[in-house]
Structure formats: structure tokens, C-alpha cells
XYZ file of C-alpha atoms in Angstrom:
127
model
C -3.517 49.530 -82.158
C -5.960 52.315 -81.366
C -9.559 53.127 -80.755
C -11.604 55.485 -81.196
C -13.733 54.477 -78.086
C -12.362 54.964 -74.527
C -9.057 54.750 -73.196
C -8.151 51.313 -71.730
C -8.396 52.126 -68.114
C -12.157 53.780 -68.543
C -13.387 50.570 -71.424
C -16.010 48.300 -69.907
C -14.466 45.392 -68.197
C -16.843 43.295 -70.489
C -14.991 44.169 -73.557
C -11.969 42.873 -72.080
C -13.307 39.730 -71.563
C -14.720 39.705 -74.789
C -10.976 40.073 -76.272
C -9.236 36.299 -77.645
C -6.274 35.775 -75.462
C -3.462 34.932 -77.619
C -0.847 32.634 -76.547
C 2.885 33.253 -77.220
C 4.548 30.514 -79.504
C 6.965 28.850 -77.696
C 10.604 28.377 -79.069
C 13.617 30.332 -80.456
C 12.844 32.620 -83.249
C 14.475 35.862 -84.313
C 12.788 38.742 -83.170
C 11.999 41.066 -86.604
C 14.519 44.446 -87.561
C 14.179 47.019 -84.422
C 14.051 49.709 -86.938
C 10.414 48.553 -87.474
C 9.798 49.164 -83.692
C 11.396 52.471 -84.149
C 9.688 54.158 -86.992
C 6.454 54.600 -84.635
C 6.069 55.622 -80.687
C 5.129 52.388 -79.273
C 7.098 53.047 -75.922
C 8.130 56.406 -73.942
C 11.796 57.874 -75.172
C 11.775 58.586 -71.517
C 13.577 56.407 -68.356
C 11.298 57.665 -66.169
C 7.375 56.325 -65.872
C 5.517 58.120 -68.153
C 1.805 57.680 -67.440
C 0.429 60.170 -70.136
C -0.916 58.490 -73.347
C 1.274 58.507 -76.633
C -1.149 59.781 -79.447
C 0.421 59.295 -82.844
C -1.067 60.259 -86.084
C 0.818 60.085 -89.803
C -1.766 59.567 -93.078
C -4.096 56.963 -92.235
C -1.766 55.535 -89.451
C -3.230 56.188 -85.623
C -2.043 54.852 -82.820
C -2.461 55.500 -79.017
C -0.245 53.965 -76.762
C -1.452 53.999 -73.097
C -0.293 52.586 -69.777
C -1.360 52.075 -65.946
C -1.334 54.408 -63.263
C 0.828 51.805 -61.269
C 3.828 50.806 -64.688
C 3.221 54.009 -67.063
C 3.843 53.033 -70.683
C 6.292 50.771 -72.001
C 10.013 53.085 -71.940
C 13.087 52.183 -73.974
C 14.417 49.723 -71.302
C 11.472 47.563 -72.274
C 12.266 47.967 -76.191
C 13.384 44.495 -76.780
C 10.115 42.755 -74.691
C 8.484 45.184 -77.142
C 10.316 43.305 -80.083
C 9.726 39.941 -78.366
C 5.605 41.084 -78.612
C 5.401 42.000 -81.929
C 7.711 38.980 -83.283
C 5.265 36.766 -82.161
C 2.754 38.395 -83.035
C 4.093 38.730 -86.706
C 5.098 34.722 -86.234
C 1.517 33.506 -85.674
C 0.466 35.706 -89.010
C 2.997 33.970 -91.467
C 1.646 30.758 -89.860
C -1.871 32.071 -90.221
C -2.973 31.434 -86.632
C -5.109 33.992 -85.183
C -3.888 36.814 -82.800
C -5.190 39.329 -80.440
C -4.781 42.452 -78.706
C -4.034 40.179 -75.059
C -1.055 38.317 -75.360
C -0.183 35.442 -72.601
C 3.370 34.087 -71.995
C 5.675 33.286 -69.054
C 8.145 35.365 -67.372
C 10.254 32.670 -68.140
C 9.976 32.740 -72.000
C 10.335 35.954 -71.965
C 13.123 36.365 -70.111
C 14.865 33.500 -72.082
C 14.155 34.727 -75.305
C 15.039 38.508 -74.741
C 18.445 37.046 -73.933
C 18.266 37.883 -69.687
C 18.420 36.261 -67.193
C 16.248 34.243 -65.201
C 17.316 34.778 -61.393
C 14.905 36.329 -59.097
C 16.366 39.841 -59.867
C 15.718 39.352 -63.268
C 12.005 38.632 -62.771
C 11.570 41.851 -60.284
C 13.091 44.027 -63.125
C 10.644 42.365 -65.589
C 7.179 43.211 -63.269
């Protein structure tokens, strides 16, 4: 979840081309408990855009949640795309395929499986 290196927006572009994409798997599945999601700061408490990193530390736990100038981090209107994420991410581990830090997926799955809708509106309030 974290490094120790640079932030995101100052890490050579190579490394982010070095990164495996991983690919969403398509299909209904239930997203995990959203007390999981909870118990750590992985989006802004906030409505607003909140562009200043989230640096959480507890025992050997660290993680540093960072967005763009231009979206901010992740707030709690985006919780359940943030359940959607790590679902699938948990998914492809009990079916032992391998994951990354990139994940690629429509707007379309996404929208589907988060339970909204899929009208133009929808997609603006997704971007």
C-alpha cells in the first residue's frame, strides 16, 4: 500500500510502466464486509477534495494514501468503488491469479456492479 520511496506524483514514470496491470474479473460477486474498508484510512472522511496525503501508521501496518492535484484522494462518496477495488482484488487471491498495484476495468463494470447507474450522468459522477 505504501512506500518508502517517493510519493506517486514525483516516482519515475519508468516505474509505472514497470508495474503489472491487473485486470478486473468480470461478473457478479459480493463485494467483502465494509467494516474491513473502515478499520484503516483508505479514503478522505471529508466531501470536499482533499489533495493532502493520508499517512497512517499502527504496529507494523503503514499506509499512505495519496491522490492528484486534479481528483484529490478517494472521499466517502467513492467508498463502495473502494469496496468494488479491493473485492477484486481479494477475488483474484482466493483464485491465486496474480494482482497489482494498477487495476483496469470499465466504467461500465463498475458502475454495474456498485449497483448505479449507467446513463451519461452516472459516468460524469464516476470521472
Amino acid at each position: 500500500m505504501s512506500s518508502p520511496s517517493l510519493p506517486s506524483r514525483q516516482r519515475p514514470q519508468q516505474e509505472r510502466e514497470q508495474l503489472d496491470l491487473f485486470r478486473a474479473l468480470p461478473g457478479d460477486m459480493a463485494p467483502r464486509d465494509a467494516q474491513d474498508l473502515m478499520a484503516y484510512p483508505f479514503f478522505s472522511l471529508a466531501k470536499s477534495r482533499r489533495t493532502a496525503p493520508i499517512d497512517f501508521r499502527s504496529g507494523n501496518i503503514t499506509i499512505r494514501v495519496e491522490g492528484t492535484q486534479e481528483h484529490g484522494i478517494a472521499t466517502i462518496w467513492d467508498a463502495d468503488i473502494l469496496i468494488w477495488a479491493a473485492s477484486q482484488i481479494v477475488e483474484a487471491k482466493d483464485a491465486g491469479l496474480p494482482t497489482s498495484r494498477l487495476m483496469r476495468a470499465t466504467p461500465y463494470e463498475i458502475l454495474r456492479f456498485i449497483g448505479r447507474g449507467t446513463g451519461s450522468r452516472d459516468y460524469q459522477r464516476l470521472k
